[in-house]
CSV table of C-alpha atoms in Angstrom, one decimal:
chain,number,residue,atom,x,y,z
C,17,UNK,CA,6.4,-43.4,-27.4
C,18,UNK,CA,6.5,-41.9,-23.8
C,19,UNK,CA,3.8,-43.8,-22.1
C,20,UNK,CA,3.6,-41.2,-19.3
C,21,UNK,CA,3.2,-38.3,-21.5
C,22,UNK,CA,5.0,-36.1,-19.3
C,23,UNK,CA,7.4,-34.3,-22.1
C,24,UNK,CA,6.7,-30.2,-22.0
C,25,UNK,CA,4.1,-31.1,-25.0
C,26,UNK,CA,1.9,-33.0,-22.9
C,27,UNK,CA,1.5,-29.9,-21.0
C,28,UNK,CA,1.4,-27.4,-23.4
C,29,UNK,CA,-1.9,-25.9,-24.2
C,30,UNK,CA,-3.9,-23.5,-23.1
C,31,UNK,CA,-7.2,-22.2,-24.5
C,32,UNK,CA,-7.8,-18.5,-23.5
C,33,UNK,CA,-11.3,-17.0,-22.5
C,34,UNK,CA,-10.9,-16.2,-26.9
C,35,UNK,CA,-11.5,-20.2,-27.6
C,36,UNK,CA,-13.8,-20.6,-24.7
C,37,UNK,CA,-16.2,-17.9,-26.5
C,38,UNK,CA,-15.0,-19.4,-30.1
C,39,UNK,CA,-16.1,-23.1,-28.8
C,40,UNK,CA,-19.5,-22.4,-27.1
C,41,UNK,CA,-20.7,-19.8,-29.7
C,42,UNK,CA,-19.5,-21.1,-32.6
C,43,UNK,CA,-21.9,-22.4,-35.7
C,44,UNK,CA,-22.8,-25.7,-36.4
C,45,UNK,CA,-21.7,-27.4,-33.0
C,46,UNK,CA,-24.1,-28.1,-30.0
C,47,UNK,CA,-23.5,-26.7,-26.1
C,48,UNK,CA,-21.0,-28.2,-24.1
C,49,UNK,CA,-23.8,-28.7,-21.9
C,50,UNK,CA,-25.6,-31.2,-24.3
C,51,UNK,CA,-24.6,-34.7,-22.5
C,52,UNK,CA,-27.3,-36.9,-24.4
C,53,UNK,CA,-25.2,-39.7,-25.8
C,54,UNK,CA,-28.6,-41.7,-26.8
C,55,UNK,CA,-29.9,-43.1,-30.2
C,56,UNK,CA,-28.5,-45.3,-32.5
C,57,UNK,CA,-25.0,-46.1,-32.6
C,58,UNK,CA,-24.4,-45.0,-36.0
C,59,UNK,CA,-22.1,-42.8,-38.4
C,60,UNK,CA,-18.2,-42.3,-38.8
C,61,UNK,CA,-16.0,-41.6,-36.0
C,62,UNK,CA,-13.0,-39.6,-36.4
C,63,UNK,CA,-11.1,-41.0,-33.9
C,64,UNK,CA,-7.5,-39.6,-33.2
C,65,UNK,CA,-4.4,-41.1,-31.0
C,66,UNK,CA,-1.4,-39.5,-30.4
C,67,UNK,CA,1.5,-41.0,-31.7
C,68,UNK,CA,0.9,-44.5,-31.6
C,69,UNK,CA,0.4,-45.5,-35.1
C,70,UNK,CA,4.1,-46.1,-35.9
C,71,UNK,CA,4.5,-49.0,-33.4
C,72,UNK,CA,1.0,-50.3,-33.0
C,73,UNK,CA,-0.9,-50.1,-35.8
C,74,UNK,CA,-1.9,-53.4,-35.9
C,75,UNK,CA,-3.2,-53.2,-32.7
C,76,UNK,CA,-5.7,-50.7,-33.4
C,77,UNK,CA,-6.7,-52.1,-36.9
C,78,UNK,CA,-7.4,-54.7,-34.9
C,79,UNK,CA,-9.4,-52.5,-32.6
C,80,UNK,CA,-11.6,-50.9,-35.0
C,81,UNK,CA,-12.1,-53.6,-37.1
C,82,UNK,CA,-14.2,-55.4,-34.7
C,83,UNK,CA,-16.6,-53.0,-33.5
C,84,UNK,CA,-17.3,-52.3,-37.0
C,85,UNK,CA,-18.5,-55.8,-37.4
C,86,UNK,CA,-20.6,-55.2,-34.1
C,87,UNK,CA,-21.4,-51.9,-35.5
C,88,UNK,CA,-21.7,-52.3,-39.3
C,89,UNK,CA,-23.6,-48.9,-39.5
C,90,UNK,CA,-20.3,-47.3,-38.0
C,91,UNK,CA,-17.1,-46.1,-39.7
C,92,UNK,CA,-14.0,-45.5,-37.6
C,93,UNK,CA,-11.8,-43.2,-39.3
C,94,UNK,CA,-8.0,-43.4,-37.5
C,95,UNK,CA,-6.1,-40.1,-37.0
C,96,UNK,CA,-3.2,-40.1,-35.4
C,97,UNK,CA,-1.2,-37.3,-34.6
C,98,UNK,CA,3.1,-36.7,-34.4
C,99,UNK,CA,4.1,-36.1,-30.8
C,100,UNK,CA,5.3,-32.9,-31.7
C,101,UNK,CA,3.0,-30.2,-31.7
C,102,UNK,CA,0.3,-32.3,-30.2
C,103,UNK,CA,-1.1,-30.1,-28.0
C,104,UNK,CA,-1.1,-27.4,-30.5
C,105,UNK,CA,-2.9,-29.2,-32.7
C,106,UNK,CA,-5.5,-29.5,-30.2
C,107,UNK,CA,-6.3,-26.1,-29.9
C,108,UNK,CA,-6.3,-25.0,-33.8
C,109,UNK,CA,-8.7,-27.9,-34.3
C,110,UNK,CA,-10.9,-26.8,-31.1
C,111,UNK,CA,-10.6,-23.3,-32.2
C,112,UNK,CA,-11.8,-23.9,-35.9
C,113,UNK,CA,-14.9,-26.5,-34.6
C,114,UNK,CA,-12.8,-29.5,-36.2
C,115,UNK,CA,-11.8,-31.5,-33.4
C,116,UNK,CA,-12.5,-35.1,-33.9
C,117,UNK,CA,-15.3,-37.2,-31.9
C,118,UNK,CA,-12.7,-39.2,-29.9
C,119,UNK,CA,-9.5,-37.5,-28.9
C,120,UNK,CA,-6.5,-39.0,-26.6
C,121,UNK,CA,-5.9,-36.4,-24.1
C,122,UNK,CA,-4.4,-36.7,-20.6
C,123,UNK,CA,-6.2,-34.8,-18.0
C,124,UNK,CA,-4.0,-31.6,-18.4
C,125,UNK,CA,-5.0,-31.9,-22.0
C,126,UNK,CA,-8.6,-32.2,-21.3
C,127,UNK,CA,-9.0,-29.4,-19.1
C,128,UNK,CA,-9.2,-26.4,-21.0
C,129,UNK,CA,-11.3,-28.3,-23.9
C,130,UNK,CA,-14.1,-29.2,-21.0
C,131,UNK,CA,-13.6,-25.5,-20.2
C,132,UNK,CA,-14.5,-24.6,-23.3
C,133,UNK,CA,-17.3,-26.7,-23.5
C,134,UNK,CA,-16.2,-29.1,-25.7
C,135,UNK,CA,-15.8,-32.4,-23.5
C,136,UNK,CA,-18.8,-34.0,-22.8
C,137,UNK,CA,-19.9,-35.1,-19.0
C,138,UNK,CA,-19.6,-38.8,-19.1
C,139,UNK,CA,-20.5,-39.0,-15.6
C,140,UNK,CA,-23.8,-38.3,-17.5
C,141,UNK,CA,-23.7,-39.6,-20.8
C,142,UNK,CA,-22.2,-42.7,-19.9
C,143,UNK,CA,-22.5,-44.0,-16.7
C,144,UNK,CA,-23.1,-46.7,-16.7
C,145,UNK,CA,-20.0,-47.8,-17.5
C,146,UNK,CA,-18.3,-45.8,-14.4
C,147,UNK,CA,-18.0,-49.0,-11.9
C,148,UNK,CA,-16.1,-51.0,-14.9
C,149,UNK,CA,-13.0,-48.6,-13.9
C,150,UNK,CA,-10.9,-47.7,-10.9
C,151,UNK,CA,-11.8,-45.1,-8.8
C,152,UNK,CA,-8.8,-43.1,-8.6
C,153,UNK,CA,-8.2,-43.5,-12.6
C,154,UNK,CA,-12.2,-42.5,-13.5
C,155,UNK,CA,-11.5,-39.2,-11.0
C,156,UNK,CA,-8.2,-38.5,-12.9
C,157,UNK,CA,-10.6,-37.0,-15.4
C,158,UNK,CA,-12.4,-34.3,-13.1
C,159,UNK,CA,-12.5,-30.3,-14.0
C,160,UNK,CA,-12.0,-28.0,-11.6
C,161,UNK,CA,-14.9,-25.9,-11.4
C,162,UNK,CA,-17.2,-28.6,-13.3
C,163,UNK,CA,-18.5,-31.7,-12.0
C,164,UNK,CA,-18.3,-34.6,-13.7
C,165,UNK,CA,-16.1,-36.6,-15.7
C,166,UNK,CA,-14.4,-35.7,-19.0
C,167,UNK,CA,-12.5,-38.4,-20.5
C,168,UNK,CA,-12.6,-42.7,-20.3
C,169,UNK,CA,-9.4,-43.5,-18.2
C,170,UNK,CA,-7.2,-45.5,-21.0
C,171,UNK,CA,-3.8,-46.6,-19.7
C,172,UNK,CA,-1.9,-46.3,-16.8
C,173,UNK,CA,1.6,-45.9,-15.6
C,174,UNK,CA,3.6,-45.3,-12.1
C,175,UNK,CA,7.1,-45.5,-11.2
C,176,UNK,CA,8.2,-47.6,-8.9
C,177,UNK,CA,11.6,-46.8,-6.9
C,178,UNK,CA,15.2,-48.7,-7.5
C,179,UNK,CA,17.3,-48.7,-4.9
C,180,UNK,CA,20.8,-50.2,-4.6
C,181,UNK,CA,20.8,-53.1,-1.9
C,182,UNK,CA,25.0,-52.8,-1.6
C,183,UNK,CA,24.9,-48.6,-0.6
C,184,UNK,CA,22.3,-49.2,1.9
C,185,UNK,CA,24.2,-51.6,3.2
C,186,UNK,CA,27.6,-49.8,3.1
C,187,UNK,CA,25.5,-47.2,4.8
C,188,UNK,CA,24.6,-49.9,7.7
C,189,UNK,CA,20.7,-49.8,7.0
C,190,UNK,CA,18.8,-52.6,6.0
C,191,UNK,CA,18.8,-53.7,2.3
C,192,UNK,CA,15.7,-55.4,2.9
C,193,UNK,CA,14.2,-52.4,4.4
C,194,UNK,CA,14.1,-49.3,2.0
C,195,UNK,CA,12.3,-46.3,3.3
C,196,UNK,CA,8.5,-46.1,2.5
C,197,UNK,CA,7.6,-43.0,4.7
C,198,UNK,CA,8.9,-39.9,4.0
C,199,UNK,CA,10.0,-39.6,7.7
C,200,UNK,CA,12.0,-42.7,7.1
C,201,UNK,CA,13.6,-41.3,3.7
C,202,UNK,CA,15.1,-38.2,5.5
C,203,UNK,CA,16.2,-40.5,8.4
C,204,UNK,CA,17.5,-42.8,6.1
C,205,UNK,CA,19.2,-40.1,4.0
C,206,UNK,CA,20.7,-38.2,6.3
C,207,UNK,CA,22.9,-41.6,7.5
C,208,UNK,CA,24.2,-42.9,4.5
C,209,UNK,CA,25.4,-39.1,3.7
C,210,UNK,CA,27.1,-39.2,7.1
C,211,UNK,CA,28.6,-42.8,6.9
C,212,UNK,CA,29.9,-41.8,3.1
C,213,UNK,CA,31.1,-38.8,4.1
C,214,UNK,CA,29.0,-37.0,1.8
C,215,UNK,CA,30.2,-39.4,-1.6
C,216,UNK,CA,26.8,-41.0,-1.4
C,217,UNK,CA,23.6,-38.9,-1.6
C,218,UNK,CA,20.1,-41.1,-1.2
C,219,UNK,CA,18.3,-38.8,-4.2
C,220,UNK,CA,18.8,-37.0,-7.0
C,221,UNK,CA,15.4,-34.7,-7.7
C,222,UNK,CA,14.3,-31.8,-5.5
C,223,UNK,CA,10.3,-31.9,-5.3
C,224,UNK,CA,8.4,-31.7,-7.6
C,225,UNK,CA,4.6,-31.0,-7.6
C,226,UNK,CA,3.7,-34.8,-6.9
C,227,UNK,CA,6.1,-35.2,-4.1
C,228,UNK,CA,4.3,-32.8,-2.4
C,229,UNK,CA,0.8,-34.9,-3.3
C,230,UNK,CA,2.9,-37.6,-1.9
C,231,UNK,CA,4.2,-36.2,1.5
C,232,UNK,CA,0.2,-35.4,2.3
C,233,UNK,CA,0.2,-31.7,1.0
C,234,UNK,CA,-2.7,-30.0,0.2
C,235,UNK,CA,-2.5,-29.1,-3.3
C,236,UNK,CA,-5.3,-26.6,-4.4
C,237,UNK,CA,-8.5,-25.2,-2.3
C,238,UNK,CA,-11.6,-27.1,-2.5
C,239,UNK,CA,-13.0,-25.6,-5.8
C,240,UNK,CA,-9.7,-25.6,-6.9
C,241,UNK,CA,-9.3,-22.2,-7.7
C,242,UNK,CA,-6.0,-21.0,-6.1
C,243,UNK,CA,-3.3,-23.4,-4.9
C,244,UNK,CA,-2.4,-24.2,-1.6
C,245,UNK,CA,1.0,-26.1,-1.5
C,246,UNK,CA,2.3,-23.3,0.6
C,247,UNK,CA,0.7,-24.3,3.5
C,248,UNK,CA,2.7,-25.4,6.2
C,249,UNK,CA,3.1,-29.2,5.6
C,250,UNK,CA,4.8,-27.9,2.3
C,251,UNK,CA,6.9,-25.7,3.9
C,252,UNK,CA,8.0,-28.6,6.1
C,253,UNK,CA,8.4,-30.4,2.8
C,254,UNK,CA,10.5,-28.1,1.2
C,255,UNK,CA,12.6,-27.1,5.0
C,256,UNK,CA,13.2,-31.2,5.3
C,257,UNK,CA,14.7,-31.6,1.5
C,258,UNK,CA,17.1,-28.6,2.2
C,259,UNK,CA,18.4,-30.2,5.5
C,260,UNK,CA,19.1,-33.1,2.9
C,261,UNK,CA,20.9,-30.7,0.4
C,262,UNK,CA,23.0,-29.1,3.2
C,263,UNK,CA,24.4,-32.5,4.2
C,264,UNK,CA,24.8,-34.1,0.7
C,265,UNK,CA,21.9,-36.4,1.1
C,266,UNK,CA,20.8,-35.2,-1.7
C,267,UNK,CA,22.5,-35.1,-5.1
C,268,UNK,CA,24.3,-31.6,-5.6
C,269,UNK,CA,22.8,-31.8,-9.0
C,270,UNK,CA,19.2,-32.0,-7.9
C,271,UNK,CA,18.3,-28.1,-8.6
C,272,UNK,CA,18.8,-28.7,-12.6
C,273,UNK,CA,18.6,-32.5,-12.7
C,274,UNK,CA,16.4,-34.0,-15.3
C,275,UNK,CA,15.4,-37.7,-15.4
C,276,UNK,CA,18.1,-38.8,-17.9
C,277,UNK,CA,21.0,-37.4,-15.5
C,278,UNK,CA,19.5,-38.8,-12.3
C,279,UNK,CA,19.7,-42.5,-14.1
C,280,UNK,CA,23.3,-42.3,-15.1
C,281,UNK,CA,23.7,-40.9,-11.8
C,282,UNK,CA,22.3,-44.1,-10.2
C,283,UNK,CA,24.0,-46.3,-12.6
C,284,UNK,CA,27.1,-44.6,-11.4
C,285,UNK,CA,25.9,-45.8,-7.9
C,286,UNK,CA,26.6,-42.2,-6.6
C,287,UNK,CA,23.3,-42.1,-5.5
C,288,UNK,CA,20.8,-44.3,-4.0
C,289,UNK,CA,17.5,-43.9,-5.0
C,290,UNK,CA,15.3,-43.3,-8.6
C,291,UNK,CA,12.2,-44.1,-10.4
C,292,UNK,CA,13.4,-47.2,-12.7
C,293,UNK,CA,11.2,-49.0,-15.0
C,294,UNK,CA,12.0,-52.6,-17.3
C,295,UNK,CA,14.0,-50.8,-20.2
C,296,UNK,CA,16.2,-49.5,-17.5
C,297,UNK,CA,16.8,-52.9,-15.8
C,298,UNK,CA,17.6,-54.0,-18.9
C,299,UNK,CA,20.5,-51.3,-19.6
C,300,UNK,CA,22.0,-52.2,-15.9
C,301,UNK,CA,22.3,-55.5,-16.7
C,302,UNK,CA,24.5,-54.7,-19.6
C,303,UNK,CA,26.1,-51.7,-18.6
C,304,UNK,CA,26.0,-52.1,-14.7
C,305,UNK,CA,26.2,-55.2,-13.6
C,306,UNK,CA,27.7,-55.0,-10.4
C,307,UNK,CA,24.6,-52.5,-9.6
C,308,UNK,CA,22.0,-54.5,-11.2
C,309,UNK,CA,22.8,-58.0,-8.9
C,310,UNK,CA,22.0,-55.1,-6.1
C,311,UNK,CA,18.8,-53.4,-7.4
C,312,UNK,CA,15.8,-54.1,-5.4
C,313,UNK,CA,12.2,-52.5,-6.1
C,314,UNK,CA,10.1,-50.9,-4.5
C,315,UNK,CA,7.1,-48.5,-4.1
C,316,UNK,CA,7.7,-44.3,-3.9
C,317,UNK,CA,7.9,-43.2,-0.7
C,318,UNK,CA,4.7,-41.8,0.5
C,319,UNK,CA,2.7,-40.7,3.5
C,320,UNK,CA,-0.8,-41.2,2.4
C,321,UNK,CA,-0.6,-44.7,1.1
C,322,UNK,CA,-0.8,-43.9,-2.1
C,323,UNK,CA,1.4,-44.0,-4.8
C,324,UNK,CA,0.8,-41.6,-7.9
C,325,UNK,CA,-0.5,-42.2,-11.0
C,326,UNK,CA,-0.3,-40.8,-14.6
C,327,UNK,CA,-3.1,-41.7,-17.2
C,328,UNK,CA,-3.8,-41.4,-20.5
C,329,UNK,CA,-7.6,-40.5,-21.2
C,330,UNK,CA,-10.1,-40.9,-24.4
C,331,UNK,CA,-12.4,-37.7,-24.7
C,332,UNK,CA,-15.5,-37.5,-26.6
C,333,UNK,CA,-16.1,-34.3,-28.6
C,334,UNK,CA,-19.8,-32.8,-26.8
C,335,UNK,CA,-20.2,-31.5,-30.3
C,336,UNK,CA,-19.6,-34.7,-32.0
C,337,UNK,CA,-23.0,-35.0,-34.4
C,338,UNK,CA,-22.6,-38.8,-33.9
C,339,UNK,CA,-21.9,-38.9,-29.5
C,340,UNK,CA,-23.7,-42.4,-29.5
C,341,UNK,CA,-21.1,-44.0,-32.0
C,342,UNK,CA,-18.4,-42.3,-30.6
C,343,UNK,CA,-18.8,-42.8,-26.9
C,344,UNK,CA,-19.6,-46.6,-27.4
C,345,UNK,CA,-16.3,-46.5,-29.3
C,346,UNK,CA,-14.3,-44.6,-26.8
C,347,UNK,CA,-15.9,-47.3,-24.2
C,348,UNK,CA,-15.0,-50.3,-26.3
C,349,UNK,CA,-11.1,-48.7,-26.7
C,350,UNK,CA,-11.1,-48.5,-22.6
C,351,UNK,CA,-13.0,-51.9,-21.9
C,352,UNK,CA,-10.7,-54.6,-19.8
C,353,UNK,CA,-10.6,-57.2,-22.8
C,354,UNK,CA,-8.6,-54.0,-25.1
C,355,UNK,CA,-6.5,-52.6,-22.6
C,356,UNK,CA,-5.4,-55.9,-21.2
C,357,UNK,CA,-4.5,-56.5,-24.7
C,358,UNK,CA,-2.8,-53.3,-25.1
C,359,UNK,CA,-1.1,-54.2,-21.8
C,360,UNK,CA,0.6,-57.1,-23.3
C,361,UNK,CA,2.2,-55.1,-26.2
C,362,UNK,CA,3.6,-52.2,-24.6
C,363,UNK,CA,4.5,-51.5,-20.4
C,364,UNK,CA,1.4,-50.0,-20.0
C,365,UNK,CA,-1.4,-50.8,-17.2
C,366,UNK,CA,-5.2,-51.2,-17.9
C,367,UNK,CA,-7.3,-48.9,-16.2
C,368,UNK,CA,-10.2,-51.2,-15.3
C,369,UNK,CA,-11.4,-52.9,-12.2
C,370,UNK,CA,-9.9,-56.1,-11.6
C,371,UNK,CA,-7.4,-56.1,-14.7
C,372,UNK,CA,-4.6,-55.7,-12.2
C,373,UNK,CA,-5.6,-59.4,-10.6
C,374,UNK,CA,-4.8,-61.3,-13.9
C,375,UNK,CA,-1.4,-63.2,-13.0
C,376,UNK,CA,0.0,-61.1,-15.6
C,377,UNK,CA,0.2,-58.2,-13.1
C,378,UNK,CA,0.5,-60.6,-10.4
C,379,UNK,CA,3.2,-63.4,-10.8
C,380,UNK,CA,6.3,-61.9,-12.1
C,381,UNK,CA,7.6,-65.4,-14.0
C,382,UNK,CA,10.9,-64.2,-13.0
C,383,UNK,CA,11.9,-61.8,-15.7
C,384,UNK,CA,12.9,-58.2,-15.3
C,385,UNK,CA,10.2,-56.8,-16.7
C,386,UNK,CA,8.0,-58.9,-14.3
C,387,UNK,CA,9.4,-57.7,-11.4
C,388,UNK,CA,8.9,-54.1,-12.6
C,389,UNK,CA,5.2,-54.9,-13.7
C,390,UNK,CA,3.9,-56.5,-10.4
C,391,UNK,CA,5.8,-53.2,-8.3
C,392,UNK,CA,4.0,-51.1,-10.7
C,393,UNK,CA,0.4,-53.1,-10.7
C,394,UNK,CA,0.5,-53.6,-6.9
C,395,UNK,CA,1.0,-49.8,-6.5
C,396,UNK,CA,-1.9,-48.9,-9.0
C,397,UNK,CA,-4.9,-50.5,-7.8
C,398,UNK,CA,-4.9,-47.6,-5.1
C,399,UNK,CA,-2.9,-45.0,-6.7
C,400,UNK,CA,-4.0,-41.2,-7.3
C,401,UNK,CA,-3.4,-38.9,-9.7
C,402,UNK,CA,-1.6,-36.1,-7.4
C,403,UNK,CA,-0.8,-33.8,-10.6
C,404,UNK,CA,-3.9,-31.2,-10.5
C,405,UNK,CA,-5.5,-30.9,-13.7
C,406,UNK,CA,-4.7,-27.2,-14.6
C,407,UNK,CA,-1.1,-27.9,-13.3
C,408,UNK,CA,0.7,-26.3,-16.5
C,409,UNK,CA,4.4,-27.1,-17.7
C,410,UNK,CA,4.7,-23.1,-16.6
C,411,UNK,CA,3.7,-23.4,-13.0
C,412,UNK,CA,5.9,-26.6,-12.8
C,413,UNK,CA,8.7,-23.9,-13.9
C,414,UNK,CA,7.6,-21.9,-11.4
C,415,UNK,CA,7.5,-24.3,-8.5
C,416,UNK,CA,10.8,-25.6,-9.5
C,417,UNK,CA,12.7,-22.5,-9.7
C,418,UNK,CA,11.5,-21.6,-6.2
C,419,UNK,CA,12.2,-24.2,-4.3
C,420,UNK,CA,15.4,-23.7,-5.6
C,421,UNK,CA,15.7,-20.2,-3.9
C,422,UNK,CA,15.0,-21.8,-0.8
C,423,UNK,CA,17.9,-24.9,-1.3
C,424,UNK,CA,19.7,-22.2,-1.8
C,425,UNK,CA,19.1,-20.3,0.9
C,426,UNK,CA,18.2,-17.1,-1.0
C,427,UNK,CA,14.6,-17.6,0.3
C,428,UNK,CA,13.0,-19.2,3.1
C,429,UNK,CA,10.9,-22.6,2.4
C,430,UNK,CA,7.8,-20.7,3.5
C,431,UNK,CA,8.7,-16.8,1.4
C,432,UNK,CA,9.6,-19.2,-2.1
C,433,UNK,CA,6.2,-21.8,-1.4
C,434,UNK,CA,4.3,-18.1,-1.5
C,435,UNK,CA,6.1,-17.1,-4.8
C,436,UNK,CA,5.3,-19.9,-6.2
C,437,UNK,CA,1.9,-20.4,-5.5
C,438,UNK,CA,1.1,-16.7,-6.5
C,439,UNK,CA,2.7,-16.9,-9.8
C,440,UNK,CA,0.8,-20.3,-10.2
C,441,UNK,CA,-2.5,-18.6,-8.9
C,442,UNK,CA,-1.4,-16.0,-11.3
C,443,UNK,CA,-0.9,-18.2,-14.3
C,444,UNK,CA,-4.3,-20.8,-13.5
C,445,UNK,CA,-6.3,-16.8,-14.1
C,446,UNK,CA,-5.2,-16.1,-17.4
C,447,UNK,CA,-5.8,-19.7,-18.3
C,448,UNK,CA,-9.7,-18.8,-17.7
């Protein structure tokens, strides 16, 4: 199970204008427009996860089974879909007017469905359950071009940032001290690549689309119908990670690095910095144990003071013929007493108010996977979503392959931040 979803499937879809005519005109379904979620909670849900069933089907028996004995006129029928495919699946079943009442999307997922009209508006049919949830996770869900919500936040994840105590310290900077601005990261960087002669880079991983949320970068316009990252604080971005690739600060790898070489590459303490989580700490201690008794945590670096978020979401079907049953269930999957539950099976992180306060998320009781889950927790109760919506697996393609122009000095930062943000531009029009 990847808890943050963010394998090329999660990504995946995309409806053309074909669907969006197919959804809104097709027989037997209401508009996208109709938000009324009132009358009596009654009827059978189809209710459908995405591959969860294998390692947590008790769970949601559990789940189901009691709000059928609140709701004895309701029947929950669970689907839950392979991995593979998922997103694929989505749009046959949206296409043929099949898709199931309650549907775990992310907000890339949900996006082209509430384009087509076949999310409904919970900032209308249900809000009164909108203050049970963080602000930033209840937003996650927003359309560009449509106001409103689209999906319950479910779960949440972040990554918080190992860093090895020993090369910081080799490097004459304070282990105590890692970086949390990016002005310190480059500072930072730039002297331990210096001091190891260029042996010890500080990262791994060029930008990527939520570094530049992170450095303070204006993403997309206000309507969010063309991006903006080539503006000039992401040229800066870019300029800044190239001075780091020139000196070796940063890993001479990072142009094709994925997330499974940048871990062995920190295990290998040739570099200093990367996103770590429990089942990683776990493997140090094992495998790396002189760089596990020098691991400390800490927050990503960022310059807004907020750290970024990935969520999981639960979307009702607007053409659903039973919305009250199914948005009371999609609200009693998301409600603090099930997700906290969920959030002691799996490392996962409830999306409602006040969740984060229970000493679960607090006090650490001196495991690994504590330490990991108060970094994470800490980080989430103001953490942001800096991913856009319509952000396809394509236009991260995109983005990635130009900056690498420009670390490679076949493009200037600024000439490879407008090729990339036109092909994106580009690509976000003939999604519709």
């Amino acid at each position: 199970m990847r808890i943050s979803r963010r394998a090329a499937t999660a990504t995946a879809i995309a409806i053309t204008s074909a669907l969006v005519m197919t959804a809104c005109g097709g027989s037997g379904g209401s508009s996208g427009s109709n938000s009324d979620a009132s009358g009596k909670v009654e009827g059978t849900v189809k209710f459908q996860t995405w591959n969860l069933k294998t390692n947590f089907k008790d769970y949601f028996e559990g789940v189901i089974g009691d709000f059928e004995k609140k709701y004895p006129d309701v029947k929950i029928v669970w689907i839950d879909q392979p991995a593979e495919g998922y997103a694929d699946k989505l749009s046959a079943d949206a296409a043929a007017n099949t898709l199931p009442d309650v549907v775990n999307v992310s907000p890339d997922l949900a996006t082209p469905l509430a384009k087509a009209g076949l999310a409904l508006n919970l900032d209308q049919a249900a809000a009164k359950y909108k203050d049970e949830y963080l602000d930033g996770a209840w937003k996650s869900h927003e359309m560009p071009g449509k106001e409103g919500t689209y999906a319950f936040p479910w779960y949440l994840n972040t990554g918080p940032m190992f860093y090895n105590k020993k090369l910081f310290k080799d490097a004459g900077l304070d282990p105590e001290k890692p970086p949390t601005s990016y002005d310190q990261l480059f500072k930072d960087a730039l002297t331990m690549a210096d001091k190891s002669k260029g042996k010890t880079a500080m990262l791994a991983n060029a930008p990527a689309v939520e570094d530049f949320g992170r450095y303070g970068v204006k993403l997309m316009n206000d309507d969010m119908s063309k991006f903006t990252f080539n503006e000039p604080k992401g040229v800066e971005l870019v300029e800044k990670y190239k001075e780091l690739y020139d000196a070796k600060a940063l890993d001479s790898g990072a142009l094709t690095s994925v997330a499974e070489s940048a871990g062995r590459k920190f295990q290998q303490q040739s570099i200093a910095m990367n996103p770590g989580g429990a089942g990683d700490l776990k493997k140090y201690k094992t495998e790396a144990p002189s760089l596990y008794k020098n691991i400390g945590i800490t927050p990503a670096v960022n310059n807004t003071g907020k750290d970024n978020m990935y969520v999981q979401g639960l979307m009702v079907n607007s053409q659903s013929k039973v919305k009250p049953a199914a948005v009371e269930f999609a609200h009693w999957v998301t409600d603090a007493k099930n997700q906290m539950a969920f959030a002691h099976k799996v490392a996962i992180f409830p999306s409602t108010k006040g969740s984060l306060d229970d000493p679960y998320f607090s006090q650490d009781g001196g495991t690994d996977e504590g330490r990991v889950r108060v970094a994470a927790a800490k980080a989430l109760k103001t953490a942001v979503n800096y991913t856009p919506a319509v952000f396809s697996e394509q236009m991260k393609t995109a983005l990635k392959n130009e900056v690498a122009k420009a670390m490679q000095g076949k493009k200037s930062a600024k000439e490879a931040l407008d090729d990339a943000a036109a092909e994106c531009d580009k690509l976000l029009q003939q999604a519709g």
